[in-house]
CSV table of C-alpha atoms in Angstrom, one decimal:
chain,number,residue,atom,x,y,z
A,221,UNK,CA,62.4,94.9,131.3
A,222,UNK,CA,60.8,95.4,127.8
A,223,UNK,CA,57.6,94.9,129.8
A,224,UNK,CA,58.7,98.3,131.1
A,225,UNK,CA,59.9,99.6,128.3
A,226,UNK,CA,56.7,99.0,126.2
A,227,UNK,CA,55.0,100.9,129.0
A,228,UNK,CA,57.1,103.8,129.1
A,229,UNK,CA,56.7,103.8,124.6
A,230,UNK,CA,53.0,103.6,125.1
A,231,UNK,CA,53.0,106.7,127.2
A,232,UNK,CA,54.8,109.0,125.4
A,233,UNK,CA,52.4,108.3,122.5
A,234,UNK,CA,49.8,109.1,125.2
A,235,UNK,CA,51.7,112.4,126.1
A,236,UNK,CA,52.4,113.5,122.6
A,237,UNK,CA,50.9,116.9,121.4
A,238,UNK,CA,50.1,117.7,125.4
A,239,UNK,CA,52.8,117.5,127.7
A,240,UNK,CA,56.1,118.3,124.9
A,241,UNK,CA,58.3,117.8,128.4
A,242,UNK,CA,56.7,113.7,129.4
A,243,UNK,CA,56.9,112.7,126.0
A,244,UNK,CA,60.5,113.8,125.7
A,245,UNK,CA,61.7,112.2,129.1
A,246,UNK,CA,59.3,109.2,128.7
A,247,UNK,CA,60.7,108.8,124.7
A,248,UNK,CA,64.3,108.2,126.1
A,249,UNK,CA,63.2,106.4,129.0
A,250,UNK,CA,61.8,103.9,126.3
A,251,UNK,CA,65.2,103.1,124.9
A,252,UNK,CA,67.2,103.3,128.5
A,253,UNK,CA,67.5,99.9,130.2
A,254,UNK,CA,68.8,101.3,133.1
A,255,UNK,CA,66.5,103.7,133.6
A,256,UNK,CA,63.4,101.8,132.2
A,257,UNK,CA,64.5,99.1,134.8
A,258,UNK,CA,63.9,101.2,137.8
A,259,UNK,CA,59.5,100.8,136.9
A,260,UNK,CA,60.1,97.0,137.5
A,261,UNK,CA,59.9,98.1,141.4
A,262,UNK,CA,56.2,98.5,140.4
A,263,UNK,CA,54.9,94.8,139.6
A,264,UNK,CA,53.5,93.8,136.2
A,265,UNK,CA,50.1,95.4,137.0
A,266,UNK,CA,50.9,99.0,137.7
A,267,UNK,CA,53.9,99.6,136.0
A,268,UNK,CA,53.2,102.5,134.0
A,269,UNK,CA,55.1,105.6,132.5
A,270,UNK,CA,53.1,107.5,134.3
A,271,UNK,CA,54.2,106.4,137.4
A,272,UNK,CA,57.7,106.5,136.6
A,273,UNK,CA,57.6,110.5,135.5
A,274,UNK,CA,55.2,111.0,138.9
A,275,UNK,CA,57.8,109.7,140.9
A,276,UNK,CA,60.3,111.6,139.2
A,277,UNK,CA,58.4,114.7,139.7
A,278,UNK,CA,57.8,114.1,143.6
A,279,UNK,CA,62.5,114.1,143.8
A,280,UNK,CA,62.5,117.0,142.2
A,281,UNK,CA,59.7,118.9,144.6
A,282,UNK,CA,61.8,117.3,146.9
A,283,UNK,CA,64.6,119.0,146.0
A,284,UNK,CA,63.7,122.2,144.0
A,285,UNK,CA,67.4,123.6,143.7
A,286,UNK,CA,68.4,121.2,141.7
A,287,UNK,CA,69.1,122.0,137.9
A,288,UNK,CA,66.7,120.0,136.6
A,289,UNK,CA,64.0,121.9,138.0
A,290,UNK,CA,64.3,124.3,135.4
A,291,UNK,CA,62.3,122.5,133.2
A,292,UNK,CA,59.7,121.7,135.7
A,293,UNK,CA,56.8,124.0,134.9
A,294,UNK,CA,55.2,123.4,138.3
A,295,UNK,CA,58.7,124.7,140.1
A,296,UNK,CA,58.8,127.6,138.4
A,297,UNK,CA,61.3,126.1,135.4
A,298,UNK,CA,60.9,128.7,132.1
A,299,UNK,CA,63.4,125.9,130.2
A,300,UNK,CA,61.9,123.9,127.2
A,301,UNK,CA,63.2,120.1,126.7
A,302,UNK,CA,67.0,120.5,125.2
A,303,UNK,CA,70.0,118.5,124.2
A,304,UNK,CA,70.6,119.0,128.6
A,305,UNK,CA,67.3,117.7,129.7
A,306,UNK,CA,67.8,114.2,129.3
A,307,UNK,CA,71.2,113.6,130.5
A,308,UNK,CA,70.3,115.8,133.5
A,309,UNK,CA,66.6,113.2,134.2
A,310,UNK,CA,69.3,110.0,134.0
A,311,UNK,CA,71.3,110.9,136.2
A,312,UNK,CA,69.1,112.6,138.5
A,313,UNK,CA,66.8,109.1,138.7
A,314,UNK,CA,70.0,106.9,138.7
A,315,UNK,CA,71.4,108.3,141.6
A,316,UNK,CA,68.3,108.4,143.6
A,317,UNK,CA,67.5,104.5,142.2
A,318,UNK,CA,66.4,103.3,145.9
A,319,UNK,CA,63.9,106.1,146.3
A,320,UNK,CA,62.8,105.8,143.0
A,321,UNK,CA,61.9,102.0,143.4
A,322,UNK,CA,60.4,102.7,146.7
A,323,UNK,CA,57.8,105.2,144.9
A,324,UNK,CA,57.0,103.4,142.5
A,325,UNK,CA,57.1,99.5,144.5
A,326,UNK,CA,54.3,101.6,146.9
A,327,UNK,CA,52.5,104.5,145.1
A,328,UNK,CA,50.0,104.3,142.3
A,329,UNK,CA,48.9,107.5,140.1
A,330,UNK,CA,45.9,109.2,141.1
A,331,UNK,CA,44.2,111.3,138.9
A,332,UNK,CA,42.5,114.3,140.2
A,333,UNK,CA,41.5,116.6,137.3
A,334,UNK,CA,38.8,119.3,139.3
A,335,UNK,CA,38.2,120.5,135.1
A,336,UNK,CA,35.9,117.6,135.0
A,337,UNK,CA,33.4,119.2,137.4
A,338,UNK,CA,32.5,121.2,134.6
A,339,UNK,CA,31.8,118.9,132.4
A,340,UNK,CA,29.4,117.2,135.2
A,341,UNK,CA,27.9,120.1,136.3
A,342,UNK,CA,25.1,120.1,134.3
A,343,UNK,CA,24.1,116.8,134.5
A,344,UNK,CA,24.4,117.0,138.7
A,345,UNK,CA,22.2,120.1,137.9
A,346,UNK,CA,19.3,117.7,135.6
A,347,UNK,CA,19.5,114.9,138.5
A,348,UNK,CA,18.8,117.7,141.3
A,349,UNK,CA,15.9,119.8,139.3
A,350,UNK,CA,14.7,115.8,138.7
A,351,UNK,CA,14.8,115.2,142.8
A,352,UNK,CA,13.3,118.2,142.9
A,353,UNK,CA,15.1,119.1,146.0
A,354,UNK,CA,18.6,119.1,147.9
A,355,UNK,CA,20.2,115.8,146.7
A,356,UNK,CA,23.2,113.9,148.4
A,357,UNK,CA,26.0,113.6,146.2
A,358,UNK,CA,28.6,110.5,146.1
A,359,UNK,CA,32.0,110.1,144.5
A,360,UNK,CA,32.7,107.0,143.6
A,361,UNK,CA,36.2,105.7,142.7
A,362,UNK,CA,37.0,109.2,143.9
A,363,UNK,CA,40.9,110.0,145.2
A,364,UNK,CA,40.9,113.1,147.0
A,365,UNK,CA,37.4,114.1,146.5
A,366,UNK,CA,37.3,117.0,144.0
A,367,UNK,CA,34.2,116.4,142.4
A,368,UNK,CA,32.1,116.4,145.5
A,369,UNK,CA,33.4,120.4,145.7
A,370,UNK,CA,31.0,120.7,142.3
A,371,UNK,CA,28.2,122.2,144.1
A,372,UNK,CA,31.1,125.0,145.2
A,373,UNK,CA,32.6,126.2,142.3
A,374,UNK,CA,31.8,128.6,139.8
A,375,UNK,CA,31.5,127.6,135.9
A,376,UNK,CA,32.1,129.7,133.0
A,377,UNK,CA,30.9,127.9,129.5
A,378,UNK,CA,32.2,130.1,126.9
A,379,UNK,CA,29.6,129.9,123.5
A,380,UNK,CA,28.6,130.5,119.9
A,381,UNK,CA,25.5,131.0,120.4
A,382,UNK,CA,25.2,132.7,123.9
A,383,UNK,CA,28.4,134.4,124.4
A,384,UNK,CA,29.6,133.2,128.2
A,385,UNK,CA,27.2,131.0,130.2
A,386,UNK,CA,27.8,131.4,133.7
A,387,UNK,CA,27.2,129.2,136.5
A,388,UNK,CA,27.5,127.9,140.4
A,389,UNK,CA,28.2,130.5,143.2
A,390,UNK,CA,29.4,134.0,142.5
A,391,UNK,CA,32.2,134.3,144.9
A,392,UNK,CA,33.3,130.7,144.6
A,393,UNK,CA,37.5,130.8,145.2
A,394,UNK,CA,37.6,128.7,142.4
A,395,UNK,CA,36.0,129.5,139.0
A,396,UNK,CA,36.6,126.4,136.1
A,397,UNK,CA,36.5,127.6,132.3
A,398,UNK,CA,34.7,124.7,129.7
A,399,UNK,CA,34.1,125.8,126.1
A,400,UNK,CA,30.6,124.8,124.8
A,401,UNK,CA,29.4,123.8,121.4
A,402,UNK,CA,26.0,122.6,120.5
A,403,UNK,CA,25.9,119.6,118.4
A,404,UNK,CA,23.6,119.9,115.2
A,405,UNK,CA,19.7,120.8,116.6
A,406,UNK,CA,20.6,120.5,120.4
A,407,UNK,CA,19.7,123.6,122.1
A,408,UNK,CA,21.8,125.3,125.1
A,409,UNK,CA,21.4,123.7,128.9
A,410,UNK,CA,19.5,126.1,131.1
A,411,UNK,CA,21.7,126.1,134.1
A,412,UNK,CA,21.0,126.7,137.8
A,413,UNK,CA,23.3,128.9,139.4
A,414,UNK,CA,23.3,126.3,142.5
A,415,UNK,CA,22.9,123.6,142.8
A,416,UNK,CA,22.0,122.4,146.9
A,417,UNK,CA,23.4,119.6,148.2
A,418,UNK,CA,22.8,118.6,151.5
A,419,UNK,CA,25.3,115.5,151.8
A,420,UNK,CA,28.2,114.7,150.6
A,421,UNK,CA,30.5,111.3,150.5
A,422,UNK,CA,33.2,109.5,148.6
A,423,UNK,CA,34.4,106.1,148.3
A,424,UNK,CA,37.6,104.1,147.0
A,425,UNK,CA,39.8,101.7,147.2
A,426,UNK,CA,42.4,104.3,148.9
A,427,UNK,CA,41.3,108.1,149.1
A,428,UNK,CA,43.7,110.7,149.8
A,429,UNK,CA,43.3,112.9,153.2
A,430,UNK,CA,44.2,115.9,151.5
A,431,UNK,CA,45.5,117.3,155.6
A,432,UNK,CA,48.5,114.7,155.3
A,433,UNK,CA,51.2,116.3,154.2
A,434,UNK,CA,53.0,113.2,151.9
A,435,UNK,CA,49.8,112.3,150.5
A,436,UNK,CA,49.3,115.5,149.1
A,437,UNK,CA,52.6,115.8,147.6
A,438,UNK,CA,52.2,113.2,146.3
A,439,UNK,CA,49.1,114.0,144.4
A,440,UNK,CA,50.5,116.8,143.4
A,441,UNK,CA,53.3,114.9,141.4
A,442,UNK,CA,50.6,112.7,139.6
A,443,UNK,CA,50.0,116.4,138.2
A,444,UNK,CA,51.9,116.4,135.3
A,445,UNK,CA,54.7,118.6,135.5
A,446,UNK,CA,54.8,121.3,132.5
A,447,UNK,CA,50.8,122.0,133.0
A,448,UNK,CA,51.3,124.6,136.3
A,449,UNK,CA,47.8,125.3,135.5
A,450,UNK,CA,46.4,122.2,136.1
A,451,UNK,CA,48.3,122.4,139.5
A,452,UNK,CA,47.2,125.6,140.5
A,453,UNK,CA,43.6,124.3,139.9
A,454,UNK,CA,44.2,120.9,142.2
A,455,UNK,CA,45.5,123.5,145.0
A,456,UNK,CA,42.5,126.0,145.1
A,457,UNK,CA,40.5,122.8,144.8
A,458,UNK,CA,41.8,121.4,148.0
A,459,UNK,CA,41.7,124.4,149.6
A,460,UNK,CA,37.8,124.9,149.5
A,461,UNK,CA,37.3,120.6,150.1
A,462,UNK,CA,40.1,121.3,153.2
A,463,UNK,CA,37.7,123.8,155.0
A,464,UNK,CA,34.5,121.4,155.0
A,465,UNK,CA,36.0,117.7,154.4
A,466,UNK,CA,33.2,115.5,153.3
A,467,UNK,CA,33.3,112.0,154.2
A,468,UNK,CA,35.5,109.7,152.6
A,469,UNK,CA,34.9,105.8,152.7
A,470,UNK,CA,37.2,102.6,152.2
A,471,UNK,CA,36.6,100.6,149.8
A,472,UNK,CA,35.2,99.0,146.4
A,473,UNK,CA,33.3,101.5,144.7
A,474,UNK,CA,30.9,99.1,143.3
A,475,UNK,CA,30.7,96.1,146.0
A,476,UNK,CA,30.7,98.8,148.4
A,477,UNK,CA,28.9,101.5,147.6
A,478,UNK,CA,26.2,101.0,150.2
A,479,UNK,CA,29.1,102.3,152.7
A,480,UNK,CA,28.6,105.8,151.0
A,481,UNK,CA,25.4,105.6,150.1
A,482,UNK,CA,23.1,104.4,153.1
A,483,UNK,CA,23.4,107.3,155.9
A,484,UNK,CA,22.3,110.1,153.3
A,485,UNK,CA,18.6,110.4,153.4
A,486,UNK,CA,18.3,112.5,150.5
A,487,UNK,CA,18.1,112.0,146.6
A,488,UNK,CA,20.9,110.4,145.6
A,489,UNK,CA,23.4,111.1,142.9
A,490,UNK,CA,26.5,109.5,142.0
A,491,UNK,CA,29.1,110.9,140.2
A,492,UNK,CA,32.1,109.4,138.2
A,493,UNK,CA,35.0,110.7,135.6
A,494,UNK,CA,36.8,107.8,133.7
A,495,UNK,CA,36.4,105.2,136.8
A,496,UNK,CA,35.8,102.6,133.6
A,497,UNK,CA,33.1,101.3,136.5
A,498,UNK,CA,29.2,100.1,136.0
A,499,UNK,CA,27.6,101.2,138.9
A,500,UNK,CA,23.9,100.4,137.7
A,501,UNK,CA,23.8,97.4,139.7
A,502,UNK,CA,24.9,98.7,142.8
A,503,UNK,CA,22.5,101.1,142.5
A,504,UNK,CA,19.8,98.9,141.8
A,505,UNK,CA,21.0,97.0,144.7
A,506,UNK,CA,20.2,100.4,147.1
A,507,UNK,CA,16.5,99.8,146.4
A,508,UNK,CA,16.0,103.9,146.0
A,509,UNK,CA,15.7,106.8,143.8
A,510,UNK,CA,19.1,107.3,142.1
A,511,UNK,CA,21.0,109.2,139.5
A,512,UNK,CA,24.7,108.6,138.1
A,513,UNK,CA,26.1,111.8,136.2
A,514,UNK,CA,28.9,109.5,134.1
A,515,UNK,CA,31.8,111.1,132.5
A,516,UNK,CA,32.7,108.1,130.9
A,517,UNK,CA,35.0,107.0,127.8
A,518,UNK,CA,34.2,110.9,126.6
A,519,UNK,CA,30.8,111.1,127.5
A,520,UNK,CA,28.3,112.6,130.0
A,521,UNK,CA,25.7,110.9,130.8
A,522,UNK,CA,22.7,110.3,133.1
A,523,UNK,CA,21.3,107.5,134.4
A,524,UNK,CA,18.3,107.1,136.3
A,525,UNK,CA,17.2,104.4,138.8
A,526,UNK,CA,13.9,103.8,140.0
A,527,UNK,CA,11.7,101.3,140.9
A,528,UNK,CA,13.6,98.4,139.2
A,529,UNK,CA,14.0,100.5,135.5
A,530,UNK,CA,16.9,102.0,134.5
A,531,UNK,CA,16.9,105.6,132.0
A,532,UNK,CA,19.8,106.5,130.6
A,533,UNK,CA,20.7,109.6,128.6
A,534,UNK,CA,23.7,111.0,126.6
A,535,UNK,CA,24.1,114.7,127.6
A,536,UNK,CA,27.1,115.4,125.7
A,537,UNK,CA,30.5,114.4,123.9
A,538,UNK,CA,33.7,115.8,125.9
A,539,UNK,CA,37.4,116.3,126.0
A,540,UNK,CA,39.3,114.1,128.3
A,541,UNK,CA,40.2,116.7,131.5
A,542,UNK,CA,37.5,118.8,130.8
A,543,UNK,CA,38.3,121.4,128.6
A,544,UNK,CA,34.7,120.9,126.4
A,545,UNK,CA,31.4,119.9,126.3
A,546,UNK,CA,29.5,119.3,122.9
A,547,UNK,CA,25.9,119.6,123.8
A,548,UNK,CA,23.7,116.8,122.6
């Protein structure tokens, strides 16, 4: 129990200043037994506030009559957290304890921020004028896939300097916004407006078909629930990775990443966003010209491998879902 309750403390201090309505429930969640005891369903390992309020979020889409959807953002609620909100949450999770402990006994939170393509767009677009040709791009530790759709959307970098930098295909259905600052002497990115990928493929541990209809729910309640833009984005996203599906694999993202990896016989680039992974020796284990773009611990960078040597290069400082890019 205060296992849980530690959990549920750390996260609002993780949601404080961007989500007013997580903080507020996760807050009083902290200091709730009752309702702090429903994350021990999860195990030591993934109990998480995060879970808790994702599970929370998927009953309410489940019933989006109810009156605490009015201060769900993402169902259309206009109400900010009041003196009503939390005594509306308890009961709502107490009296729906059994599905609550199913979520979270079976579900994890999966993360699928489609911002972050922006922030590795450019260093996707260094690997490919590097290859000097189409590459193949891989996800690894990917979910649902989102960032193998980079080569489909259309970027907008606002500027300083430069006024709007504009990127990717013109017609794209879905068009990201980054803002973009140059760090002291760096000089703006030239970038391409495509970037041509010829193959595409993810792996991990569990990805998400995005055609089953409780697995994208689902993902759509590890959105959290007062940023509807944020959910909007993960929609259009899907939509455009629903009409082409690239090739999603099973498994460890490092041991396997050969699985991905071996039947694209084009430059390879790997992409990551906060997977916390280190993928050089796995790629040094492919014996063949590779690239990781790495959004990692709020920075971009590329790495190249080839020929046993390993390059690596800091493109830029970021925010965490990819609102900015400081330019190195």
């Amino acid at each position: 129990m205060d296992l849980a309750q530690q959990r549920l403390r750390v996260f609002a201090r993780e949601a404080s200043g961007i989500s007013p309505l997580y903080e507020h429930l996760a807050s009083r969640a902290a200091e709730d037994p009752e309702v702090a005891d429903l994350l021990t369903a999860a195990g030591e390992e993934r109990a998480t506030g995060e879970l808790l309020l994702a599970a929370a979020h998927r009953l309410v889409q489940a019933e989006p009559f109810h009156r605490l959807s009015n201060y769900y953002p993402s169902l259309g609620g206009t109400y900010g957290a009041d003196e009503n909100t939390w005594p509306l949450f308890r009961d709502f999770l107490l009296e729906r304890s059994e599905r609550v402990r199913a979520l979270v006994a079976t579900q994890v939170v999966q993360a699928n921020e489609v911002r972050r393509a922006a922030l590795l767009y450019p260093a996707v677009a260094a690997a490919a004028k590097q290859a000097g040709g189409p590459i193949g791009l891989v996800e690894a530790a990917t979910t649902a896939g989102l960032l193998l759709g980079l080569d489909q959307y259309s970027y907008r970098y606002q500027t300083a300097e430069a006024g709007q930098v504009v990127a990717g295909p013109a017609k794209a259905a879905l068009g990201l916004h980054c803002a973009l600052e140059l760090a002291p002497g760096a000089v703006l990115p030239k970038l391409p407006k495509t970037v041509k990928v010829a193959a595409k493929a993810g792996i991990g541990v569990a990805p998400a078909d995005l055609a089953d209809e409780d697995a994208y729910a689902w993902l759509e309640a590890c959105v959290w629930a007062d940023q509807p833009e944020r959910l909007r984005l993960f929609g259009v996203a899907s939509g455009v990775l629903r009409k082409n599906p690239p090739r999603l694999v099973a498994g460890d993202p490092v041991a396997d990443l050969a699985k991905a990896a071996d039947p694209i016989d084009v430059p390879l680039v790997v992409v990551t966003s906060g997977s916390g992974l280190d993928l050089v020796p796995a790629l040094s284990a492919l014996d063949r010209d590779s690239w990781w773009a790495a959004h990692e611990e709020r920075e971009v960078r590329l790495i190249r491998v080839r020929d046993g040597e390993v390059s690596s290069t800091t493109l830029a400082t970021t925010e965490a879902h990819g609102q900015r890019l400081v330019w190195q």
